[in-house]
Coordinates of C-alpha atoms in Angstrom, one line a residue:
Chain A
X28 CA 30.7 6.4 -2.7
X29 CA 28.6 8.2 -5.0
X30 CA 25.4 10.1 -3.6
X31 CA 22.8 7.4 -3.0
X32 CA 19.7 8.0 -5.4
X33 CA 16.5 8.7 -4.1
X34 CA 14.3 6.0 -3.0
X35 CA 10.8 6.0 -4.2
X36 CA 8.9 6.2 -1.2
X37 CA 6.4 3.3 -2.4
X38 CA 9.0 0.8 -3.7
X39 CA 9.3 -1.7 -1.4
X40 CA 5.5 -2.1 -1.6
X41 CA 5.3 -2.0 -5.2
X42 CA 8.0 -4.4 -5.5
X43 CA 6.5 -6.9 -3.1
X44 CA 3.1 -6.3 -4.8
X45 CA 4.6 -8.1 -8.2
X46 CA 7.4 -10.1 -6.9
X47 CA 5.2 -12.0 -4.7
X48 CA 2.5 -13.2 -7.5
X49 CA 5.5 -13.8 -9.8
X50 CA 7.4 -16.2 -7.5
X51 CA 3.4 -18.1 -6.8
X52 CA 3.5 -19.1 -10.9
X53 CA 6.7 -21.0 -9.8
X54 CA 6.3 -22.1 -5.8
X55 CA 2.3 -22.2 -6.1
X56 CA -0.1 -20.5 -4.0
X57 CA 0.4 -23.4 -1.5
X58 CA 3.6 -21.9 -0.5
X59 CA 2.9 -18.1 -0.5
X60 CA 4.8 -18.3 2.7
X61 CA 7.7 -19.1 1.2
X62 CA 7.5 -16.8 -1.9
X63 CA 7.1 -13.7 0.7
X64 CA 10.1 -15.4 2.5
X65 CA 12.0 -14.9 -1.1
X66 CA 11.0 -11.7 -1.3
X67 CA 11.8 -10.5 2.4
X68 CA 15.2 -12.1 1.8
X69 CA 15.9 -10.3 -1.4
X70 CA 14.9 -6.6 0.8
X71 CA 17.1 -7.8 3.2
X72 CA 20.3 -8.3 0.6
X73 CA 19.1 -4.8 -0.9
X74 CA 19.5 -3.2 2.8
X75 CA 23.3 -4.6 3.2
X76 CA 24.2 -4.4 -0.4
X77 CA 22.3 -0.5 -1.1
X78 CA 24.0 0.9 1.9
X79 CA 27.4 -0.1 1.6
X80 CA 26.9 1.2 -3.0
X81 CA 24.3 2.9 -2.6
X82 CA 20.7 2.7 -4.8
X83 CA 21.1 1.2 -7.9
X84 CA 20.1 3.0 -11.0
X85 CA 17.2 0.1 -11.1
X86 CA 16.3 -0.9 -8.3
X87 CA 13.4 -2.8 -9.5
X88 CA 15.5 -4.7 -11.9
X89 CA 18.2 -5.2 -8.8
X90 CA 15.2 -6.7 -6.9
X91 CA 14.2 -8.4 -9.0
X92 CA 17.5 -10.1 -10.4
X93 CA 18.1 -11.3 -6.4
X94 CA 14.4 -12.8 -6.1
X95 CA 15.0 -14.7 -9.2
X96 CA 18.2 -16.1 -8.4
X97 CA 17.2 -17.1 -4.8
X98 CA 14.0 -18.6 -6.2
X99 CA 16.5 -20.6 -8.9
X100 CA 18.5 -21.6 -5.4
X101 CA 15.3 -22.3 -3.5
X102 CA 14.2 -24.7 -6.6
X103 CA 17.3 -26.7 -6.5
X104 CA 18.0 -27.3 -2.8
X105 CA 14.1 -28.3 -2.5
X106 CA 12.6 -29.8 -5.4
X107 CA 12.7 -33.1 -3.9
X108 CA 11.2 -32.6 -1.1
X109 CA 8.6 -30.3 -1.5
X110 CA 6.1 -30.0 -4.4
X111 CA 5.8 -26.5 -6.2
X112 CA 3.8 -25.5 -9.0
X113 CA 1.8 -28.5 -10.0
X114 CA 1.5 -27.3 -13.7
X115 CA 4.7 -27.2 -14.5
X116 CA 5.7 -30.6 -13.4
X117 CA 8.6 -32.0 -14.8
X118 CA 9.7 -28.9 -15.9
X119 CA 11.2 -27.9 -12.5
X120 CA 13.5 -30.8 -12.7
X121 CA 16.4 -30.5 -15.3
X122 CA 18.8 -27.3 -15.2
X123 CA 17.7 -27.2 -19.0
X124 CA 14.1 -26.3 -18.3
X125 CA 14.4 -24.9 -14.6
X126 CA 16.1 -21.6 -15.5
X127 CA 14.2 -20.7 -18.7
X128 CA 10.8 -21.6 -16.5
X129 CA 11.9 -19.3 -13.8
X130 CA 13.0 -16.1 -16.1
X131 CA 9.3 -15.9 -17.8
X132 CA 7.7 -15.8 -14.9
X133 CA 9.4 -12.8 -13.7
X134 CA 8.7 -11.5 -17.8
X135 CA 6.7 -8.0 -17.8
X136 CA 3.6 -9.7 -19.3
X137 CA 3.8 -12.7 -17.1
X138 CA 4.0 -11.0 -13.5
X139 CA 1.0 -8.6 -14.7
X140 CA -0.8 -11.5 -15.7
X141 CA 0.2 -13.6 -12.3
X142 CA -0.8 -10.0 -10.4
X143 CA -4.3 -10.2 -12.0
X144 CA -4.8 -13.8 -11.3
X145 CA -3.7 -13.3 -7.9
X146 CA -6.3 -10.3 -7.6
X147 CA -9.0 -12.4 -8.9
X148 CA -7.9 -15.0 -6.6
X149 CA -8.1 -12.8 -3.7
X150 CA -11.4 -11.7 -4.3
X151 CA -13.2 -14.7 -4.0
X152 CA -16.7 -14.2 -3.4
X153 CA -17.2 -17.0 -0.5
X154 CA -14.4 -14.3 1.6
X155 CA -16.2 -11.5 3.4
X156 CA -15.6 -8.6 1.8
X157 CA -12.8 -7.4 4.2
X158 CA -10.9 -10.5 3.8
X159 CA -10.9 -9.9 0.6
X160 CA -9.6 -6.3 0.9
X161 CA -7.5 -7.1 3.4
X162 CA -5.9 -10.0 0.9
X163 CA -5.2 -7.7 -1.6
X164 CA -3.7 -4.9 0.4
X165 CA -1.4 -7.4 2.1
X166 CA -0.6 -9.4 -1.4
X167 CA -0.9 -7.1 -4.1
X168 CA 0.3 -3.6 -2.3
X169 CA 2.6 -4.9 0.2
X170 CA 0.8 -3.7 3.3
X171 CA 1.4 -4.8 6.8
X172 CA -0.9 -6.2 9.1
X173 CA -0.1 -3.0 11.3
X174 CA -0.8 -0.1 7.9
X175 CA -4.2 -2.3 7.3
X176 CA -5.3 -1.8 10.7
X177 CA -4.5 1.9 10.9
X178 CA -6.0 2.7 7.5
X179 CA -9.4 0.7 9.0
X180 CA -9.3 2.2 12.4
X181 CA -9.6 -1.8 13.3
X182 CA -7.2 -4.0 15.8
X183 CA -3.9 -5.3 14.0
X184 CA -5.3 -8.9 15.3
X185 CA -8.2 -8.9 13.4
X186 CA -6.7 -8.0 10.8
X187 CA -4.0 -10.5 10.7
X188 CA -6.3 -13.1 11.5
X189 CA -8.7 -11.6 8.1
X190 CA -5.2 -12.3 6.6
X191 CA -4.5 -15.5 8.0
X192 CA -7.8 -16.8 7.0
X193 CA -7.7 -15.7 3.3
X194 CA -4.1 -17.1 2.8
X195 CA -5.5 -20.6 4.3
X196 CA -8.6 -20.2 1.4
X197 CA -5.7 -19.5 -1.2
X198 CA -3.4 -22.4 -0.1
X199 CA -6.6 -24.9 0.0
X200 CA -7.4 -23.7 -3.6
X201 CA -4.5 -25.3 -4.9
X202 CA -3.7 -23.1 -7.9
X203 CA -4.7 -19.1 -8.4
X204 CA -7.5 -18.4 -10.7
X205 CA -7.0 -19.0 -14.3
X206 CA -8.3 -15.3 -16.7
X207 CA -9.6 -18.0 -18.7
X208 CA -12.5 -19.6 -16.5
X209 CA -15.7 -19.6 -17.4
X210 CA -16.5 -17.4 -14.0
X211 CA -14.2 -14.9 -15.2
X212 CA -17.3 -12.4 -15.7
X213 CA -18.9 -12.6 -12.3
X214 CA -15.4 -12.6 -10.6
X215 CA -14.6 -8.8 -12.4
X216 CA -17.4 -8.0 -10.8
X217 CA -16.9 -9.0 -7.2
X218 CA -13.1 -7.8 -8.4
X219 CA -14.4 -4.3 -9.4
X220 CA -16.2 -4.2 -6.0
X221 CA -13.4 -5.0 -3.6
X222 CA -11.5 -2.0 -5.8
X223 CA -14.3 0.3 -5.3
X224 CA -14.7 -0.7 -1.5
X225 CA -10.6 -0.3 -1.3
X226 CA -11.3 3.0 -3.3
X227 CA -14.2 4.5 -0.8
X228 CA -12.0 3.5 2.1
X229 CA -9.2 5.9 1.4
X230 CA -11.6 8.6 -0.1
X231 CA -14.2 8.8 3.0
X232 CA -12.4 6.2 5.7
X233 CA -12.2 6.9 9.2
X234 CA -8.7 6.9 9.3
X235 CA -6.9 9.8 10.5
X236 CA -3.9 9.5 8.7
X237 CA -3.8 11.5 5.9
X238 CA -1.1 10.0 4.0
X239 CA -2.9 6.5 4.0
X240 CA -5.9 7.6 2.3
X241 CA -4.2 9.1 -0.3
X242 CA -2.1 5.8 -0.4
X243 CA -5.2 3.4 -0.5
X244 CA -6.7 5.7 -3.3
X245 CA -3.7 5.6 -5.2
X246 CA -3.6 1.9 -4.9
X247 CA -7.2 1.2 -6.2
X248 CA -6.9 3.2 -9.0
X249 CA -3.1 1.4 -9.9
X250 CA -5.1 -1.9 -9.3
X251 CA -8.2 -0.6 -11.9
X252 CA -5.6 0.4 -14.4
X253 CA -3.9 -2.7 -14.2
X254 CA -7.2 -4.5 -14.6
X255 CA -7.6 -2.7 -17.9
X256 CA -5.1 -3.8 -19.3
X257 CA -6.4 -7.0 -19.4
X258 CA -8.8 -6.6 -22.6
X259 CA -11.3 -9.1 -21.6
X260 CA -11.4 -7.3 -17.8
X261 CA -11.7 -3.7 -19.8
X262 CA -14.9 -3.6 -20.2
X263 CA -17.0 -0.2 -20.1
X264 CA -18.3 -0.9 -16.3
X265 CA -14.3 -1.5 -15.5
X266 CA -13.7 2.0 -17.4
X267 CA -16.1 3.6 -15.0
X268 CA -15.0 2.4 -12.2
X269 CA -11.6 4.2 -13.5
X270 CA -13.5 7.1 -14.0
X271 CA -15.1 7.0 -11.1
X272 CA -11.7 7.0 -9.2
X273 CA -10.0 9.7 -11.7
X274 CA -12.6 12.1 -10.9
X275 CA -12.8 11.6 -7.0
X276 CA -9.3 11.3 -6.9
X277 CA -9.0 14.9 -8.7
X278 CA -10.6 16.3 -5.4
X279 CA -8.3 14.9 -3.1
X280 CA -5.8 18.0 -3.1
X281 CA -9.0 20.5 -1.7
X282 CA -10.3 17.7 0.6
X283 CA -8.0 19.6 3.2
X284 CA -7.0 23.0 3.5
X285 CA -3.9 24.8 4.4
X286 CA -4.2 24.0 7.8
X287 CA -4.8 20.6 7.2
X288 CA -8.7 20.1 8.1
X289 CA -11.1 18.5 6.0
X290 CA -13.0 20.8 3.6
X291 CA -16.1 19.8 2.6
X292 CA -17.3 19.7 -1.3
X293 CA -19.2 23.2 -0.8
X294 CA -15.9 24.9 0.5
X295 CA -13.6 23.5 -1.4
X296 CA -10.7 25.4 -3.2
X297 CA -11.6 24.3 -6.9
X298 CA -8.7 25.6 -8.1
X299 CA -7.1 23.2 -6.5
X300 CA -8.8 20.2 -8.3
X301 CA -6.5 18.1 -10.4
X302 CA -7.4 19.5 -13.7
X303 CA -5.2 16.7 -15.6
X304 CA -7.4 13.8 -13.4
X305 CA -10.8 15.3 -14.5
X306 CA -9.3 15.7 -18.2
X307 CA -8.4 11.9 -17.8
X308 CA -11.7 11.0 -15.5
X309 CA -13.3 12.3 -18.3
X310 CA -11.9 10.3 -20.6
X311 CA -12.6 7.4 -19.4
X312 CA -16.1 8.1 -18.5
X313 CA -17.0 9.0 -22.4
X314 CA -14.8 5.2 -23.0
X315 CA -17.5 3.6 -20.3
X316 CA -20.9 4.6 -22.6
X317 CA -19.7 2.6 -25.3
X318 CA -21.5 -1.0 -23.9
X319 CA -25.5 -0.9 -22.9
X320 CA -24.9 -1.8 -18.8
X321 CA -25.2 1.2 -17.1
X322 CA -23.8 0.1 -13.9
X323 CA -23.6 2.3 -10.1
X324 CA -19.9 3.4 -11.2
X325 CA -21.2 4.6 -14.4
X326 CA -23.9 6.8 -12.1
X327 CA -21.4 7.8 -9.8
X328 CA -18.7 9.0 -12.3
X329 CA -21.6 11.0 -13.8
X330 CA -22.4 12.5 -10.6
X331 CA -18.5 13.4 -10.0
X332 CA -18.0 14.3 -13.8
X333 CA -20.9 17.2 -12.7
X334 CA -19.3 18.4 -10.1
X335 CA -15.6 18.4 -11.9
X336 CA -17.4 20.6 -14.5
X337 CA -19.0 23.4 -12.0
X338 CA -16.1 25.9 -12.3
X339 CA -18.0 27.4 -9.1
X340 CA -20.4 25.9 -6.1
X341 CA -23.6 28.3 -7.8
X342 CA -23.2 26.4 -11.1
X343 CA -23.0 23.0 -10.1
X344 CA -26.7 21.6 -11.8
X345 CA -28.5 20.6 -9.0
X346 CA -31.6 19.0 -10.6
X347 CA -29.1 17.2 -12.9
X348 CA -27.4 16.0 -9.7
X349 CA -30.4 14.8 -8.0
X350 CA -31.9 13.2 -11.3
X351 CA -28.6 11.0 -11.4
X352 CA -29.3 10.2 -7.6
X353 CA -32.6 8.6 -8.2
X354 CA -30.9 6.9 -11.2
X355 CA -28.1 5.9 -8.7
X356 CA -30.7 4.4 -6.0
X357 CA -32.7 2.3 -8.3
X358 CA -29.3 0.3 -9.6
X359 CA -27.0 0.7 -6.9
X360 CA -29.4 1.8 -3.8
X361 CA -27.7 2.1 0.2
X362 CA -28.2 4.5 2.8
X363 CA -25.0 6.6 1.7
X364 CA -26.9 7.3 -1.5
X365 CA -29.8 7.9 -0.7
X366 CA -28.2 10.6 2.0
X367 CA -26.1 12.1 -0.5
X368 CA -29.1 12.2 -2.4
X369 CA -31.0 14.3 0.0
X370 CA -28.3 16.6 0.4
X371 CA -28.3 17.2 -3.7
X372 CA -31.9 17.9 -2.9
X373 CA -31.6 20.5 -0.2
X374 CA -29.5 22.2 -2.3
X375 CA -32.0 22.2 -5.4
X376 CA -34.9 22.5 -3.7
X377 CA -33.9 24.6 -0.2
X378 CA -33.3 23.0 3.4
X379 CA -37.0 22.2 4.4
X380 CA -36.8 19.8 1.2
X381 CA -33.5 18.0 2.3
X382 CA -34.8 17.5 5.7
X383 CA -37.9 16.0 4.4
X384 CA -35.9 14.0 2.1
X385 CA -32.8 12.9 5.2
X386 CA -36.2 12.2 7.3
X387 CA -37.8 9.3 4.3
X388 CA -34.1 7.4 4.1
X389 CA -35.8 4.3 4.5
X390 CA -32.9 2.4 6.3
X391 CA -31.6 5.3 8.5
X392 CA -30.9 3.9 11.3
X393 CA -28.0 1.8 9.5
X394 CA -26.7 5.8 9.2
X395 CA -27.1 6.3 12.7
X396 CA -23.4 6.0 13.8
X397 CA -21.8 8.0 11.1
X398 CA -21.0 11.4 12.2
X399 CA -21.9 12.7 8.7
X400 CA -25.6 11.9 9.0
X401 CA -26.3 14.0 11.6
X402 CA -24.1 16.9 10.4
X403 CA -26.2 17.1 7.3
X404 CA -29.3 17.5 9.6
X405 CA -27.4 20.3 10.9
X406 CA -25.7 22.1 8.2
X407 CA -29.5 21.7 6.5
X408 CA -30.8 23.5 10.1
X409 CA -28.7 26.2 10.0
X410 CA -29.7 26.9 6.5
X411 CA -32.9 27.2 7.6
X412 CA -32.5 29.4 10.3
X413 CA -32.6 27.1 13.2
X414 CA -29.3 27.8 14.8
X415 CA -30.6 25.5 18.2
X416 CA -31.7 22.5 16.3
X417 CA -28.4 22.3 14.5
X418 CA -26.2 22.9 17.0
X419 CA -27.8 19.6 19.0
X420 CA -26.9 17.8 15.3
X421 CA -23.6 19.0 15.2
X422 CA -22.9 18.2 18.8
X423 CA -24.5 14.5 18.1
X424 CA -22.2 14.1 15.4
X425 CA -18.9 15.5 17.0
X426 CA -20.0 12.4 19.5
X427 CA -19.8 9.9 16.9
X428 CA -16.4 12.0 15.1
X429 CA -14.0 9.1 14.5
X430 CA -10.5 11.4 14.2
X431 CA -9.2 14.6 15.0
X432 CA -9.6 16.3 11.3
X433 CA -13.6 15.4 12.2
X434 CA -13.5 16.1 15.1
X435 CA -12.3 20.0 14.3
X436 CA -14.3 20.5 11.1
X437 CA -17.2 19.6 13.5
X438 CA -16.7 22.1 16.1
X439 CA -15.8 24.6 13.1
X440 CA -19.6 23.5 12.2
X441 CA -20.5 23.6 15.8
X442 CA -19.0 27.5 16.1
X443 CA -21.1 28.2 12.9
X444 CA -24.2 27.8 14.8
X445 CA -23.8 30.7 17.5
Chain B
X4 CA 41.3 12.8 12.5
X5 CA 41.5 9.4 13.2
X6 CA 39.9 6.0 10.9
X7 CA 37.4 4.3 13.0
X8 CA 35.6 0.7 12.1
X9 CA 32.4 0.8 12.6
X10 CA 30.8 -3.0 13.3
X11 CA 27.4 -3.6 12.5
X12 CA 26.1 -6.3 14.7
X13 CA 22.6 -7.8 15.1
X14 CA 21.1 -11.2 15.6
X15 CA 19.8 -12.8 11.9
X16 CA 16.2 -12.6 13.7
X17 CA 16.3 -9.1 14.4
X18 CA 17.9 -8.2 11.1
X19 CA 14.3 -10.1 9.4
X20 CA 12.3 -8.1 12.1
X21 CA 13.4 -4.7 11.1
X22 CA 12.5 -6.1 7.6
X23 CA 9.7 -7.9 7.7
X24 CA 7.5 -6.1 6.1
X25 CA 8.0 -4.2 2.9
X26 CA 6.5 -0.8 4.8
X27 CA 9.6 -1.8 8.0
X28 CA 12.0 -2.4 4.9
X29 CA 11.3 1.0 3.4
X30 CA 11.7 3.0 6.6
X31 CA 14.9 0.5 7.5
X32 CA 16.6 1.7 4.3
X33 CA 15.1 5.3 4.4
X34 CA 17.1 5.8 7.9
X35 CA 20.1 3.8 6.7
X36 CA 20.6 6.2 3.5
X37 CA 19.5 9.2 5.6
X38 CA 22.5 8.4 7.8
X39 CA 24.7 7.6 5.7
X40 CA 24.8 10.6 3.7
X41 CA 24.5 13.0 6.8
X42 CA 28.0 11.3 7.9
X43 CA 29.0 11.6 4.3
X44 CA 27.6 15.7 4.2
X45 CA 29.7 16.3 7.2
X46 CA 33.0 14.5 6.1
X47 CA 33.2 11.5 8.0
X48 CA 33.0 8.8 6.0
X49 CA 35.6 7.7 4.6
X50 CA 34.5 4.2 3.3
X51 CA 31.1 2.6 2.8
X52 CA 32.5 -0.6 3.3
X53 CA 31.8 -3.6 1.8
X54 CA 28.4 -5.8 1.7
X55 CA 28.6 -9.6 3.4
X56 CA 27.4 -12.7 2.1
X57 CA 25.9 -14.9 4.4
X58 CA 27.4 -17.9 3.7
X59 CA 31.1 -18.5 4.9
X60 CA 33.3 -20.5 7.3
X61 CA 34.9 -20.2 9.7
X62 CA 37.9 -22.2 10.7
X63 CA 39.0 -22.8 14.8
X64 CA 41.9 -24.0 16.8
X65 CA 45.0 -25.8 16.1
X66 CA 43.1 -29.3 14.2
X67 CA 41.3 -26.1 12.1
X68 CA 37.9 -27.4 12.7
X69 CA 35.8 -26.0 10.4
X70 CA 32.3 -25.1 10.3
X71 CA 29.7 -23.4 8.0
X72 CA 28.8 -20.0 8.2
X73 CA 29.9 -17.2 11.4
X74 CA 25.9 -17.2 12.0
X75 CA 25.7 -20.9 13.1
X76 CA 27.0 -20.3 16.7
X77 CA 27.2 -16.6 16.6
X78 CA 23.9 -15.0 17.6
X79 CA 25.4 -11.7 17.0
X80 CA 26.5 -11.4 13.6
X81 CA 28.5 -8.7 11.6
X82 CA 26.1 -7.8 8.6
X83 CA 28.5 -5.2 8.1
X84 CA 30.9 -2.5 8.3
X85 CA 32.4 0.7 7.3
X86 CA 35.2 3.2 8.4
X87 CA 34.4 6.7 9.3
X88 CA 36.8 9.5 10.1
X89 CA 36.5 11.3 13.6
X90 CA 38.4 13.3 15.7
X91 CA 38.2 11.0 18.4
X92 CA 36.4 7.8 20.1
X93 CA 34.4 9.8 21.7
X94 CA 33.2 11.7 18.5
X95 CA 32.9 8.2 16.8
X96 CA 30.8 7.2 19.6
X97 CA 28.4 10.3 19.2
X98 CA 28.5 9.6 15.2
X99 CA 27.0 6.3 15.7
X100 CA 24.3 7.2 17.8
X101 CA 22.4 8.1 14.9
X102 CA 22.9 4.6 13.3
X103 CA 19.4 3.1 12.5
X104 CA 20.8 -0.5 13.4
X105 CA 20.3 0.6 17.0
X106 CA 17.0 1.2 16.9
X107 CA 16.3 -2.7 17.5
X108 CA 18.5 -5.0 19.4
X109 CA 21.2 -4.4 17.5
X110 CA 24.6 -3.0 17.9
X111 CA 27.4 -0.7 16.7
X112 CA 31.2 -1.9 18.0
X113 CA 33.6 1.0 17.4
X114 CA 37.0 0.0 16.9
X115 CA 40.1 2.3 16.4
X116 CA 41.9 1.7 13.5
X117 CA 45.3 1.2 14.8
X118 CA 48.6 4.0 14.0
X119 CA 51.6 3.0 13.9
X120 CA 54.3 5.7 13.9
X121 CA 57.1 4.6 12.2

């Protein structure tokens, strides 16, 4: 036996992430069940088949050749007694149109198209947002119950019943979203949102696990790209949403440092910033003025797109910063803003002006269980020169840490303070 | 050395467990090939064997009933095999104790392969 070839560590996901919303244009959405029951069959035959020859030069194509065929099997031994996709009809019936049917949906152009439909399906904006997220991270990136709990520091039954009740609203809508509706605009949007949200949740989440962040990160931004290649979905809000991920994404490598602890923006190793991710962020980001909407992502890649271009901490442009912060909290306002936005000021205009600034949030007290919150009081103390108020923040927010890497860059914080 | 047969045995439920999500199916095949070529690194494998279908028959008794598929009755069904190379059982034995079909209900049956000195 030859040496098996390595397997890409996502490519099971991925796989599942397109197979399933390919075999949906020929099953319908009303038995997703049974198009993940395809798929799990086809990993299954890859196990016994890959072990014994080991990994195929393609595995995606060797996936992909098995789901077809058992779809093609599944087609003929039910047709009559179970309805599948109601738009193609008659078309399921003879061998003459059966196979033809089946290969284009598993065409390139086809399962990208059935991925985005799916997306937009998912997203429907009568779900709470984390059904929605949920939906997608199951559907679209192949995600267990159990990794969607962990990445959301929330019970694997609640998620699976989020799950549960999003595949029930997919099934009762009969068919998946068609790119061509007249709802199409206001569905990006709530689409862009649940990308952003899935974005945000790897970038700041409370999950511990380091290797899901980056995963959830990496899927939002696959998820925008694919988006954008839908030219009615790339529109300049969609390419700063991109940008906004790009640039954020660029960071991730100095979130943490050698030791593995968080690393906040100020103490960052910038050498360590993705330069190739801010060339691209960048990109993007000039791509996003070309429309008139200046939308939250736009502010926020701006605000990330300063950052990225502050070789060091002293010449990031504070009043720049903060002016994009008010800009940010009149068309995108929340609590996480307008915090952000106080820090930006401390830093422009010294500590007693970000405590001033962290003391007028008007809707604080939604901030009041995030750990973060109160270590900006503190780090803003210290600054100061009030070593005893902010060590009272920083122990405040070591109470409300939600891991271990918060937990430690706290008490660093905390140690700061004797 | 001595040719061992190594039988892969699990119920068809447990076999969809261990795959039942794409993240379980990724880690099920990660272990497999990690196995695999750590028995094939250290010289003891001397065939990969051969993958199963699931369909089949099987034919019984003297009026050769037959009946479709081994799974059908069997709840413990070889999803596979291969033959590796050991000094002796209880080497095989120890070789299959990294086998990643044991980490659910399953089960590896060691067999020797028979000599016959002629």
């Amino acid at each position: 036996m030859s040496a098996p070839a390595e397997l890409d560590r996502h490519l099971f996901r991925r796989e599942a992430g397109r197979l399933i919303p390919a075999l949906t244009r020929i099953f319908g959405v009303h038995n997703l069940a049974l198009a993940e029951d395809v798929v799990q069959d086809a990993f299954c035959r890859a196990l016994e088949v890959w072990k014994a020859r080991g990994v195929p030069e393609n595995p995606s194509a060797w996936l992909m050749a098995t789901a077809r065929n058992r779809a093609l099997d599944v087609l003929r031994r039910e047709r009559t007694a179970r309805t599948f996709a109601p738009e193609l009809g008659r078309l399921l019936e003879t061998e003459w149109t059966l196979t033809p049917l089946v290969d284009e949906a598993f065409a390139t152009g086809a399962i990208r198209d059935e991925q985005l439909r799916m997306m937009f399906s998912c997203c429907h904006p009568r779900l709470p947002e984390e059904v929605q997220l949920a939906l997608v991270l199951n559907i679209l990136c192949g995600f267990g119950a159990a990794e969607i709990a962990a990445a959301f520091l929330t019970g694997r039954a609640a998620v699976e019943k989020r799950i549960a009740r999003g595949k029930t609203a997919l099934a009762g809508a009969k068919r998946l979203f068609d790119l061509g509706d007249a709802e199409f605009e206001s569905r990006l949007s709530t689409v862009r949102r649940a990308l952003y949200l899935l974005f945000n949740e790897g970038y700041h989440g409370a999950s511990a696990d380091a290797p899901v962040h980056a995963d959830l990160c990496a899927e939002a931004l696959r998820l925008t790209m694919l988006l954008r290649e839908h030219p009615p979905a790339a529109t300049p809000t969609t390419d700063a949403l991109a940008a906004l991920m790009f640039l954020h994404a660029a960071r991730l490598p100095a979130r943490t440092d050698a030791a593995g602890d968080l690393s906040a923006l100020v103490d960052q190793d910038r050498s360590r910033w993705d330069r190739r991710l801010i060339a691209d962020g960048l990109a993007l980001l000039e791509r996003s003025a070309a429309g008139s909407e200046v939308s939250g992502y736009h502010v926020e890649a701006a605000i990330a797109a300063a950052h990225a271009g502050a070789p060091t901490l002293g010449d990031t442009d504070w009043p720049a910063i903060v002016a994009l912060y008010d800009r940010l909290m009149a068309v995108a306002p929340s609590p996480v803003v307008a915090l952000n936005r106080a820090i930006a000021i401390g830093e422009r205009d010294g500590p007693e002006r970000g405590l001033a600034a962290l003391g007028a949030i008007a809707d604080r007290d939604r901030l009041s269980a995030y750990p973060f919150f109160a270590a900006a009081h503190g780090e803003l103390e210290l600054r100061r020169g009030a070593p005893d108020a902010a060590r009272k923040r920083f122990e405040a927010a070591l109470a409300l840490a939600r891991n271990d890497a918060e937990r430690r860059f706290l008490e660093r914080r905390l140690e700061a303070c004797r | 050395m001595s040719d061992f047969v190594f039988l892969f045995r699990a119920t068809e439920a447990d076999n969809r467990e261990h795959m039942g999500t794409p993240e379980r199916a990724q880690r099920s095949m990660e272990a497999w090939l990690t196995w695999i070529r750590d028995l094939e690194a250290k010289g003891h494998l001397k065939d990969a064997g051969q993958p199963l279908d699931r369909g089949g028959k099987v034919v019984r008794g003297k009026k050769k009933v037959i009946t479709d598929g081994p799974y059908a009755e069997s709840k413990d069904l070889v999803l596979g095999f291969m033959v590796v190379q050991a000094r002796d059982l209880a080497q095989a034995v120890e070789l299959s104790s990294g086998c990643p079909m044991l980490d659910g209900s399953g089960s590896v049956e060691i067999r020797p392969i028979a000599k016959f000195e002629m």
